[in-house]
CSV table of C-alpha atoms in Angstrom, one decimal:
chain,number,residue,atom,x,y,z
C,1,MET,CA,-8.2,6.1,-54.0
C,2,ASN,CA,-11.9,5.7,-53.8
C,3,VAL,CA,-14.1,5.7,-50.7
C,4,LEU,CA,-14.8,2.0,-51.0
C,5,GLY,CA,-11.1,1.2,-50.9
C,6,ILE,CA,-10.7,3.3,-47.7
C,7,ILE,CA,-13.6,1.5,-46.0
C,8,ALA,CA,-12.3,-1.9,-47.0
C,9,SER,CA,-8.9,-1.1,-45.6
C,10,GLY,CA,-10.4,0.1,-42.3
C,11,VAL,CA,-12.6,-3.0,-42.0
C,12,ALA,CA,-9.6,-5.3,-42.7
C,13,ALA,CA,-7.5,-3.5,-40.1
C,14,LEU,CA,-10.3,-3.8,-37.5
C,15,PHE,CA,-10.7,-7.6,-38.0
C,16,ILE,CA,-7.0,-8.3,-38.1
C,17,THR,CA,-6.4,-6.3,-34.9
C,18,VAL,CA,-9.3,-7.9,-33.1
C,19,ALA,CA,-8.2,-11.4,-34.0
C,20,LEU,CA,-4.6,-10.9,-33.1
C,21,ALA,CA,-5.4,-9.1,-29.9
C,22,LYS,CA,-7.8,-11.8,-28.8
C,23,SER,CA,-5.3,-14.5,-29.4
C,24,ALA,CA,-2.6,-12.6,-27.5
C,25,ARG,CA,-4.9,-11.9,-24.6
C,26,ARG,CA,-5.9,-15.6,-24.4
C,27,VAL,CA,-2.2,-16.6,-24.2
C,28,ALA,CA,-1.3,-13.8,-21.8
C,29,LEU,CA,-4.1,-14.6,-19.4
C,30,ARG,CA,-3.5,-18.4,-19.5
C,31,PRO,CA,-3.0,-19.6,-15.9
C,32,HIS,CA,0.1,-21.3,-14.6
C,33,VAL,CA,2.5,-19.7,-17.2
C,34,PRO,CA,5.9,-20.7,-16.0
C,35,ASN,CA,8.8,-18.3,-15.7
C,36,GLU,CA,11.5,-18.4,-18.2
C,37,PRO,CA,14.8,-19.7,-17.1
C,38,GLY,CA,17.5,-17.4,-15.9
C,39,GLY,CA,15.2,-15.3,-13.6
C,40,ARG,CA,13.6,-13.4,-16.5
C,41,ALA,CA,10.1,-11.9,-16.5
C,42,PRO,CA,7.2,-14.3,-17.0
C,43,ARG,CA,6.1,-14.8,-20.5
C,44,ALA,CA,2.6,-13.6,-19.8
C,45,GLY,CA,4.0,-10.2,-18.5
C,46,VAL,CA,6.0,-9.8,-21.7
C,47,LEU,CA,2.9,-10.5,-23.8
C,48,ARG,CA,0.8,-7.9,-22.0
C,49,ARG,CA,3.6,-5.3,-22.3
C,50,THR,CA,4.0,-5.9,-26.0
C,51,GLY,CA,0.3,-6.2,-26.8
C,52,GLY,CA,0.5,-3.1,-29.0
C,53,ALA,CA,2.3,-5.1,-31.6
C,54,THR,CA,-1.1,-6.6,-32.5
C,55,ALA,CA,-2.5,-3.2,-33.4
C,56,VAL,CA,0.7,-2.4,-35.3
C,57,LEU,CA,0.3,-5.7,-37.3
C,58,GLY,CA,-3.3,-5.0,-38.0
C,59,VAL,CA,-2.8,-1.5,-39.2
C,60,GLY,CA,0.4,-2.3,-41.1
C,61,THR,CA,-1.0,-5.3,-42.9
C,62,ALA,CA,-4.2,-3.6,-44.1
C,63,THR,CA,-2.2,-0.5,-45.3
C,64,GLY,CA,0.4,-2.7,-47.0
C,65,VAL,CA,-2.2,-4.7,-48.8
C,66,ALA,CA,-3.9,-1.5,-50.0
C,67,LEU,CA,-0.5,-0.2,-51.3
C,68,TRP,CA,0.2,-3.6,-53.0
C,69,LEU,CA,-3.1,-3.3,-54.8
C,70,GLU,CA,-2.1,0.2,-56.0
C,71,ALA,CA,-5.0,1.8,-54.2
C,72,ALA,CA,-3.0,4.9,-53.2
C,73,ASP,CA,-2.7,6.2,-56.8
C,74,ASP,CA,-0.1,9.0,-57.1
C,75,ALA,CA,0.5,9.2,-53.4
C,76,ALA,CA,1.9,5.7,-53.1
C,77,GLY,CA,5.4,7.0,-52.4
C,78,SER,CA,4.3,9.3,-49.6
C,79,VAL,CA,2.1,6.6,-48.0
C,80,GLY,CA,4.7,3.9,-48.4
C,81,GLY,CA,7.4,6.1,-46.8
C,82,LEU,CA,4.9,6.9,-44.0
C,83,LEU,CA,4.3,3.2,-43.4
C,84,ALA,CA,8.0,2.3,-43.6
C,85,GLY,CA,8.9,5.1,-41.1
C,86,ALA,CA,6.2,4.0,-38.7
C,87,GLY,CA,7.4,0.4,-39.0
C,88,ILE,CA,10.9,1.3,-38.1
C,89,VAL,CA,9.8,3.2,-35.0
C,90,ALA,CA,7.5,0.3,-34.0
C,91,ALA,CA,10.4,-2.2,-34.4
C,92,LEU,CA,12.6,0.0,-32.2
C,93,GLY,CA,9.8,0.2,-29.6
C,94,LEU,CA,9.5,-3.6,-29.5
C,95,VAL,CA,13.2,-3.9,-28.7
C,96,HIS,CA,12.7,-1.2,-26.0
C,97,ASP,CA,9.8,-3.2,-24.5
C,98,LEU,CA,12.0,-6.3,-24.2
C,99,LYS,CA,15.2,-4.4,-23.2
C,100,PRO,CA,15.2,-0.7,-22.5
C,101,LEU,CA,17.3,1.4,-24.9
C,102,TRP,CA,19.1,4.7,-24.5
C,103,THR,CA,17.1,7.8,-25.1
C,104,ALA,CA,19.7,9.1,-27.6
C,105,LEU,CA,19.4,5.9,-29.7
C,106,ARG,CA,15.6,6.1,-29.8
C,107,LEU,CA,15.7,9.8,-30.8
C,108,GLY,CA,18.2,9.0,-33.5
C,109,ALA,CA,16.1,6.2,-35.0
C,110,GLN,CA,13.0,8.4,-34.9
C,111,THR,CA,14.9,11.2,-36.7
C,112,ALA,CA,16.1,8.8,-39.4
C,113,ALA,CA,12.5,7.5,-39.9
C,114,ALA,CA,11.2,11.1,-40.1
C,115,ILE,CA,13.8,12.0,-42.7
C,116,LEU,CA,12.8,8.9,-44.7
C,117,VAL,CA,9.2,10.1,-44.7
C,118,VAL,CA,10.1,13.6,-45.7
C,119,CYS,CA,12.4,12.5,-48.5
C,120,LEU,CA,9.9,10.0,-50.0
C,121,ALA,CA,7.2,12.7,-49.8
C,122,GLY,CA,9.3,15.1,-51.9
C,123,LEU,CA,9.2,18.1,-49.5
C,124,PRO,CA,11.5,21.1,-50.0
C,125,PRO,CA,14.6,21.2,-47.8
C,126,ALA,CA,13.3,23.9,-45.4
C,127,ALA,CA,9.8,22.4,-45.1
C,128,GLY,CA,11.4,18.9,-44.8
C,129,VAL,CA,13.6,20.0,-41.8
C,130,LEU,CA,10.6,21.6,-40.0
C,131,ALA,CA,8.4,18.5,-40.8
C,132,ALA,CA,11.1,16.1,-39.4
C,133,LEU,CA,11.5,18.1,-36.2
C,134,TRP,CA,7.7,18.2,-35.8
C,135,ILE,CA,7.4,14.5,-36.4
C,136,VAL,CA,10.0,13.6,-33.7
C,137,LEU,CA,8.4,16.1,-31.2
C,138,VAL,CA,4.8,14.9,-31.6
C,139,THR,CA,5.8,11.2,-31.7
C,140,ASN,CA,7.3,11.5,-28.2
C,141,ALA,CA,4.5,13.7,-27.0
C,142,PHE,CA,1.9,11.1,-27.9
C,143,ALA,CA,4.1,8.3,-26.6
C,144,LEU,CA,4.1,10.0,-23.1
C,145,LEU,CA,0.3,9.7,-23.0
C,146,ASP,CA,0.6,5.9,-22.5
C,147,HIS,CA,0.7,6.3,-18.7
C,148,ALA,CA,-2.9,5.1,-18.0
C,149,ASP,CA,-5.1,2.3,-19.2
C,150,GLY,CA,-6.9,3.3,-22.4
C,151,LEU,CA,-5.6,6.9,-22.4
C,152,LEU,CA,-3.4,6.9,-25.5
C,153,THR,CA,-5.8,4.6,-27.4
C,154,ALA,CA,-8.8,7.0,-26.8
C,155,VAL,CA,-6.8,10.2,-27.6
C,156,GLY,CA,-5.2,8.6,-30.6
C,157,LEU,CA,-8.6,7.4,-31.9
C,158,VAL,CA,-10.0,11.0,-31.7
C,159,THR,CA,-6.9,12.5,-33.3
C,160,ALA,CA,-6.8,10.0,-36.1
C,161,ALA,CA,-10.5,10.7,-36.8
C,162,GLY,CA,-9.7,14.4,-37.2
C,163,LEU,CA,-6.8,13.7,-39.6
C,164,LEU,CA,-9.1,11.4,-41.6
C,165,ALA,CA,-11.7,14.2,-41.9
C,166,CYS,CA,-9.0,16.7,-42.9
C,167,ALA,CA,-7.6,14.4,-45.6
C,168,LEU,CA,-11.0,13.8,-47.1
C,169,VAL,CA,-11.8,17.5,-47.1
C,170,GLY,CA,-8.4,18.4,-48.5
C,171,GLY,CA,-9.1,16.5,-51.7
C,172,ASP,CA,-6.3,13.9,-51.3
C,173,PRO,CA,-8.0,10.6,-50.2
C,174,ALA,CA,-4.8,8.7,-50.6
C,175,LEU,CA,-3.4,10.4,-47.5
C,176,ALA,CA,-6.5,9.2,-45.6
C,177,LEU,CA,-5.4,5.6,-46.0
C,178,LEU,CA,-3.2,5.4,-42.9
C,179,PRO,CA,-5.6,7.5,-40.6
C,180,THR,CA,-8.4,5.2,-41.6
C,181,THR,CA,-6.6,2.0,-40.8
C,182,LEU,CA,-5.3,3.6,-37.6
C,183,VAL,CA,-8.8,4.5,-36.4
C,184,ALA,CA,-10.0,0.9,-37.1
C,185,GLY,CA,-6.9,-0.6,-35.4
C,186,LEU,CA,-7.2,1.6,-32.3
C,187,ALA,CA,-10.9,0.9,-32.0
C,188,GLY,CA,-10.3,-2.8,-32.1
C,189,PHE,CA,-7.6,-2.6,-29.5
C,190,LEU,CA,-9.5,-0.3,-27.2
C,191,LEU,CA,-11.4,-3.0,-25.4
C,192,HIS,CA,-8.2,-4.9,-24.5
C,193,THR,CA,-6.4,-1.8,-23.1
C,194,TRP,CA,-9.4,-0.4,-21.2
C,195,HIS,CA,-9.2,-0.5,-17.4
C,196,PRO,CA,-8.3,-3.0,-16.2
C,197,ALA,CA,-6.0,-3.5,-19.1
C,198,ARG,CA,-5.4,-7.0,-20.3
C,199,LEU,CA,-3.0,-5.8,-23.0
C,200,ARG,CA,-0.9,-2.6,-23.2
C,201,LEU,CA,0.3,-0.6,-26.1
C,202,GLY,CA,3.8,-0.4,-24.7
C,203,ALA,CA,6.5,1.4,-26.5
C,204,THR,CA,5.7,-0.6,-29.7
C,205,GLY,CA,2.1,0.6,-30.1
C,206,ALA,CA,2.7,4.0,-28.5
C,207,GLN,CA,5.6,5.1,-30.7
C,208,PHE,CA,3.9,3.7,-33.8
C,209,THR,CA,0.7,5.6,-33.0
C,210,GLY,CA,2.5,8.8,-32.3
C,211,PHE,CA,4.6,8.6,-35.4
C,212,ALA,CA,1.7,7.7,-37.7
C,213,LEU,CA,-0.3,10.7,-36.3
C,214,ALA,CA,2.5,13.1,-36.5
C,215,ALA,CA,3.7,12.1,-40.0
C,216,SER,CA,0.2,12.0,-41.4
C,217,GLY,CA,-0.5,15.5,-40.1
C,218,ALA,CA,2.8,16.8,-41.6
C,219,LEU,CA,2.0,15.2,-45.0
C,220,ILE,CA,-1.6,16.5,-45.0
C,221,LEU,CA,-0.3,20.0,-44.1
C,222,ALA,CA,2.2,19.9,-46.9
C,223,ALA,CA,-0.5,18.7,-49.4
C,224,ALA,CA,-3.2,21.2,-48.3
C,225,PRO,CA,-4.5,23.8,-50.8
C,226,SER,CA,-2.9,27.2,-50.5
C,227,GLY,CA,-6.2,28.9,-49.5
C,228,ARG,CA,-6.7,26.8,-46.3
C,229,ALA,CA,-5.4,27.7,-42.9
C,230,ALA,CA,-3.7,24.3,-42.5
C,231,TRP,CA,-0.6,25.8,-40.8
C,232,ALA,CA,-2.8,26.6,-37.8
C,233,ALA,CA,-5.5,23.9,-38.0
C,234,LEU,CA,-3.5,20.7,-38.1
C,235,PRO,CA,-1.0,21.5,-35.3
C,236,ALA,CA,-4.1,22.0,-33.0
C,237,LEU,CA,-4.9,18.3,-33.3
C,238,ALA,CA,-1.9,17.5,-31.1
C,239,THR,CA,-2.9,20.0,-28.4
C,240,VAL,CA,-3.5,17.5,-25.6
C,241,ALA,CA,-0.3,15.6,-26.2
C,242,LEU,CA,1.8,18.7,-26.2
C,243,ALA,CA,0.0,20.0,-23.1
C,244,ASP,CA,0.9,16.9,-21.2
C,245,SER,CA,4.6,17.3,-22.2
C,246,VAL,CA,4.6,21.0,-21.2
C,247,LEU,CA,2.9,20.0,-17.9
C,248,VAL,CA,5.6,17.4,-17.1
C,249,LEU,CA,8.5,19.6,-18.1
C,250,ILE,CA,7.3,22.6,-16.0
C,251,SER,CA,6.5,20.3,-13.0
C,252,ARG,CA,9.9,18.6,-13.1
C,253,ARG,CA,11.7,21.9,-13.5
C,254,ARG,CA,10.0,23.3,-10.4
C,255,ALA,CA,10.8,20.2,-8.4
C,256,ALA,CA,14.4,20.1,-9.7
C,257,ARG,CA,14.0,16.7,-11.2
C,258,SER,CA,15.4,15.2,-14.3
C,259,PRO,CA,13.2,15.8,-17.3
C,260,LEU,CA,14.0,12.4,-18.7
C,261,ARG,CA,13.2,10.3,-15.6
C,262,ASP,CA,9.5,9.3,-15.9
C,263,THR,CA,7.4,9.5,-12.8
C,264,ASP,CA,3.7,9.9,-11.8
C,265,ASP,CA,3.2,13.5,-12.8
C,266,HIS,CA,1.2,13.3,-16.0
C,267,ILE,CA,-2.4,14.3,-16.7
C,268,ALA,CA,-4.0,11.1,-15.6
C,269,HIS,CA,-1.8,10.8,-12.5
C,270,ARG,CA,-3.0,14.3,-11.3
C,271,LEU,CA,-6.6,13.5,-12.1
C,272,ARG,CA,-6.3,10.4,-10.0
C,273,ARG,CA,-5.1,12.5,-7.0
C,274,VAL,CA,-8.4,14.4,-7.1
C,275,ARG,CA,-10.3,11.1,-7.0
C,276,VAL,CA,-11.0,10.6,-10.7
C,277,THR,CA,-11.2,7.0,-11.7
C,278,VAL,CA,-8.8,5.5,-14.3
C,279,PRO,CA,-11.6,5.2,-16.9
C,280,GLY,CA,-12.8,8.6,-16.0
C,281,ALA,CA,-9.4,10.1,-16.6
C,282,ALA,CA,-9.3,8.5,-20.1
C,283,VAL,CA,-12.7,9.8,-21.0
C,284,LEU,CA,-12.0,13.3,-19.7
C,285,THR,CA,-8.7,13.5,-21.6
C,286,ALA,CA,-10.4,12.2,-24.8
C,287,LEU,CA,-13.1,14.8,-24.5
C,288,TRP,CA,-10.4,17.4,-23.9
C,289,ALA,CA,-8.7,16.3,-27.1
C,290,ALA,CA,-11.9,16.3,-29.0
C,291,VAL,CA,-12.4,20.1,-28.6
C,292,PRO,CA,-9.2,21.2,-30.4
C,293,VAL,CA,-9.5,18.4,-32.9
C,294,ALA,CA,-13.1,19.4,-33.9
C,295,THR,CA,-12.1,23.1,-34.0
C,296,GLY,CA,-9.1,22.4,-36.1
C,297,THR,CA,-11.1,20.3,-38.5
C,298,LEU,CA,-13.7,22.9,-39.0
C,299,VAL,CA,-11.1,25.6,-39.5
C,300,TYR,CA,-9.3,23.4,-42.1
C,301,ALA,CA,-12.7,22.9,-43.8
C,302,GLU,CA,-13.1,26.7,-43.9
C,303,LEU,CA,-16.2,26.5,-41.8
C,304,LEU,CA,-14.7,28.5,-39.0
C,305,HIS,CA,-12.3,31.5,-38.8
C,306,PRO,CA,-8.7,30.6,-37.6
C,307,ALA,CA,-9.3,32.9,-34.7
C,308,PHE,CA,-11.6,30.3,-33.1
C,309,LEU,CA,-8.5,28.2,-32.5
C,310,LEU,CA,-7.6,30.6,-29.7
C,311,LEU,CA,-10.5,29.2,-27.6
C,312,PRO,CA,-9.2,25.6,-27.2
C,313,LEU,CA,-5.7,26.9,-26.8
C,314,ALA,CA,-6.7,29.2,-24.0
C,315,GLY,CA,-8.7,26.5,-22.3
C,316,THR,CA,-5.8,24.1,-22.6
C,317,ALA,CA,-3.5,26.7,-20.9
C,318,ALA,CA,-6.0,27.1,-18.1
C,319,ALA,CA,-6.2,23.4,-17.7
C,320,VAL,CA,-2.4,23.0,-17.5
C,321,PHE,CA,-2.3,25.8,-14.9
C,322,ALA,CA,-5.0,24.1,-12.8
C,323,LEU,CA,-3.2,20.7,-13.1
C,324,LEU,CA,0.1,22.3,-11.9
C,325,ARG,CA,-1.6,23.2,-8.6
C,326,ILE,CA,-2.3,19.5,-7.9
C,327,PRO,CA,0.7,18.1,-6.0
C,328,ALA,CA,2.5,15.4,-8.0
C,329,TYR,CA,5.4,14.6,-5.7
C,330,GLY,CA,5.1,13.4,-2.2
C,331,SER,CA,7.3,14.9,0.5
C,332,PRO,CA,10.4,12.8,1.1
C,333,ARG,CA,10.2,10.6,4.2
C,334,THR,CA,13.3,10.9,6.4
C,335,ALA,CA,13.9,8.5,9.2
C,336,PRO,CA,14.8,10.0,12.6
C,337,PRO,CA,18.5,9.7,13.6
C,338,ARG,CA,19.1,6.5,15.6
C,339,THR,CA,21.6,7.8,18.2
C,340,GLY,CA,22.1,6.7,21.7
C,341,SER,CA,20.8,10.0,23.2
C,342,SER,CA,17.7,9.9,21.1
C,343,ARG,CA,16.9,6.4,22.1
C,344,THR,CA,17.5,7.3,25.8
C,345,ALA,CA,15.3,10.4,25.5
C,346,SER,CA,12.6,8.6,23.6
C,347,SER,CA,12.5,5.6,26.1
C,348,GLY,CA,12.7,7.8,29.2
C,349,ALA,CA,9.0,8.8,29.0
C,350,ALA,CA,7.7,5.3,28.6
C,351,PRO,CA,8.8,4.0,32.0
C,352,SER,CA,7.4,7.0,33.8
C,353,ARG,CA,4.0,6.6,32.0
C,354,THR,CA,4.1,2.9,32.9
C,355,ALA,CA,4.9,3.5,36.5
C,356,ALA,CA,2.1,6.1,36.8
C,357,ALA,CA,-0.3,3.6,35.2
C,358,ARG,CA,0.7,1.0,37.7
C,359,ARG,CA,0.2,3.4,40.6
C,360,VAL,CA,-3.3,4.3,39.3
C,361,GLN,CA,-4.2,0.6,38.9
C,362,ALA,CA,-3.0,-0.2,42.5
C,363,SER,CA,-4.9,2.7,44.0
C,364,GLY,CA,-8.0,1.7,42.0
C,365,GLY,CA,-8.7,-1.4,44.1
C,366,GLY,CA,-7.1,-3.9,41.8
C,367,ALA,CA,-5.2,-6.9,43.1
C,368,ALA,CA,-1.5,-6.0,43.2
C,369,ILE,CA,1.3,-8.4,42.9
C,370,PRO,CA,3.2,-8.6,46.2
C,371,ALA,CA,6.8,-7.6,45.9
C,372,ALA,CA,9.4,-10.2,46.6
C,373,THR,CA,11.8,-9.8,49.5
C,374,SER,CA,15.2,-8.6,48.6
C,375,ALA,CA,18.0,-11.1,49.0
C,376,PRO,CA,20.7,-10.4,51.5
C,377,GLY,CA,23.4,-8.2,50.1
C,378,ALA,CA,21.2,-6.7,47.5
C,379,LYS,CA,21.6,-2.9,46.9
C,380,ALA,CA,18.8,-0.5,47.5
C,381,SER,CA,17.5,1.2,44.5
C,382,ALA,CA,18.4,4.8,44.0
C,383,PRO,CA,15.7,7.5,44.3
C,384,GLY,CA,13.9,8.1,41.1
C,385,GLN,CA,14.9,4.7,39.6
C,386,GLY,CA,12.8,1.5,39.3
C,387,ALA,CA,13.4,-1.2,41.9
C,388,PRO,CA,15.9,-3.8,40.7
C,389,ALA,CA,14.7,-7.4,40.4
C,390,ALA,CA,15.0,-9.3,43.7
C,391,ARG,CA,17.4,-12.2,43.7
C,392,THR,CA,17.9,-15.3,46.0
C,393,ALA,CA,21.1,-16.1,48.0
C,394,ALA,CA,22.4,-18.0,45.0
C,395,GLY,CA,22.0,-15.0,42.7
C,396,HIS,CA,19.0,-16.2,40.8
C,397,PRO,CA,16.1,-13.8,40.2
C,398,THR,CA,13.0,-14.5,42.2
C,399,VAL,CA,9.6,-14.9,40.5
C,400,PRO,CA,6.7,-13.3,42.2
C,401,PRO,CA,3.6,-15.5,42.9
C,402,PRO,CA,0.7,-15.1,40.6
C,403,PRO,CA,-2.1,-12.8,41.6
C,404,THR,CA,-4.8,-14.4,43.7
C,405,GLY,CA,-7.4,-11.6,43.5
C,406,ARG,CA,-7.3,-11.1,47.3
C,407,PRO,CA,-5.5,-8.5,49.5
C,408,PRO,CA,-1.9,-9.3,50.6
C,409,ALA,CA,-3.0,-9.9,54.2
C,410,GLU,CA,-5.6,-12.5,53.3
C,411,ALA,CA,-3.3,-14.2,50.9
C,412,ALA,CA,-0.6,-14.5,53.7
C,413,THR,CA,-3.2,-15.9,56.1
C,414,ALA,CA,-4.4,-18.5,53.6
C,415,ALA,CA,-0.9,-19.5,53.0
C,416,ALA,CA,-0.2,-20.0,56.7
C,417,GLU,CA,-3.4,-22.1,57.1
C,418,ARG,CA,-2.3,-24.3,54.2
C,419,GLY,CA,1.2,-24.7,55.8
């Protein structure tokens, strides 16, 4: 496949993704979208959640047309299997966006798609098993990065650019077809998923992106010349995605939480707790991913010694250790027991403070409300208790007169004069 064919495929993927995403965004943001019958989610929310399907269609259409035009030369089987496996995973993700599926079912479908890619690529059995396991692992690691606006899109864009450079340097431009269209598709979708996101990749776009990156890396590694250190360079391109998975697993293990129950303990969530903005978290994570991607690409091109890969790995380990020190789970809020003794104890201090405040107010020269005369037969209040409400002979409670702002003696004199 020539360079012009690669560029044409990328341009086609960019334009198709931009056009589809713009149309989906216009429909999703249309005001007064009625809810669907049966109490289901609004149609606009479903469109936002499945917005990644536009990127999938743009990348898949451009790559499929290139294969139909026989632009992949001898690697048509490998690229076709790669596209078919990514399509299977994307279709499963679309179903998961509409109705959540079991984890075992999703892992089984991803494993079947990975085996399809390995078989069509013609890898040996031992290498095929390792490649399939790697594809499933990295697919889920990249899919977990879709926990903040623009995060997975930015990291996937950087990683796909590194895979594209490795494919061109390795002398097999046909394997650069899918990374090229993926770079273009993610670039066209980035503006729609940037904070505040109008569209989201969802499980459809996240699993498609992760599978395409993982499978492309496995095929480029298998087709690399024997003299290159591809075994160490290409896995480094997934450093940030694997670091996020390790961070989550260690954190949930320490907190005795289920590793399969997603919560706010990923990279961007911890950066938000130290007052990093959502766009800032996406930019910082993309820059973090760019360091091992650039180092791995230079090592693959034999411009750096493989020992230089230890530098980004050491930096990533230090970053994970620092992120683990940021609290990710709030302390559980327990309500106090509502028992009779606790209510009595808690309410006992309030009357005493109220009585003290009244005494201070009366001694401060304010006009006090004269106490009503107790009715005949009324019991005297016990020492230490508040005076009971005065009642008339008929048993009805008396209402004290409103305050006049004058001392009690003057008020009584004025009342006698009026009478």
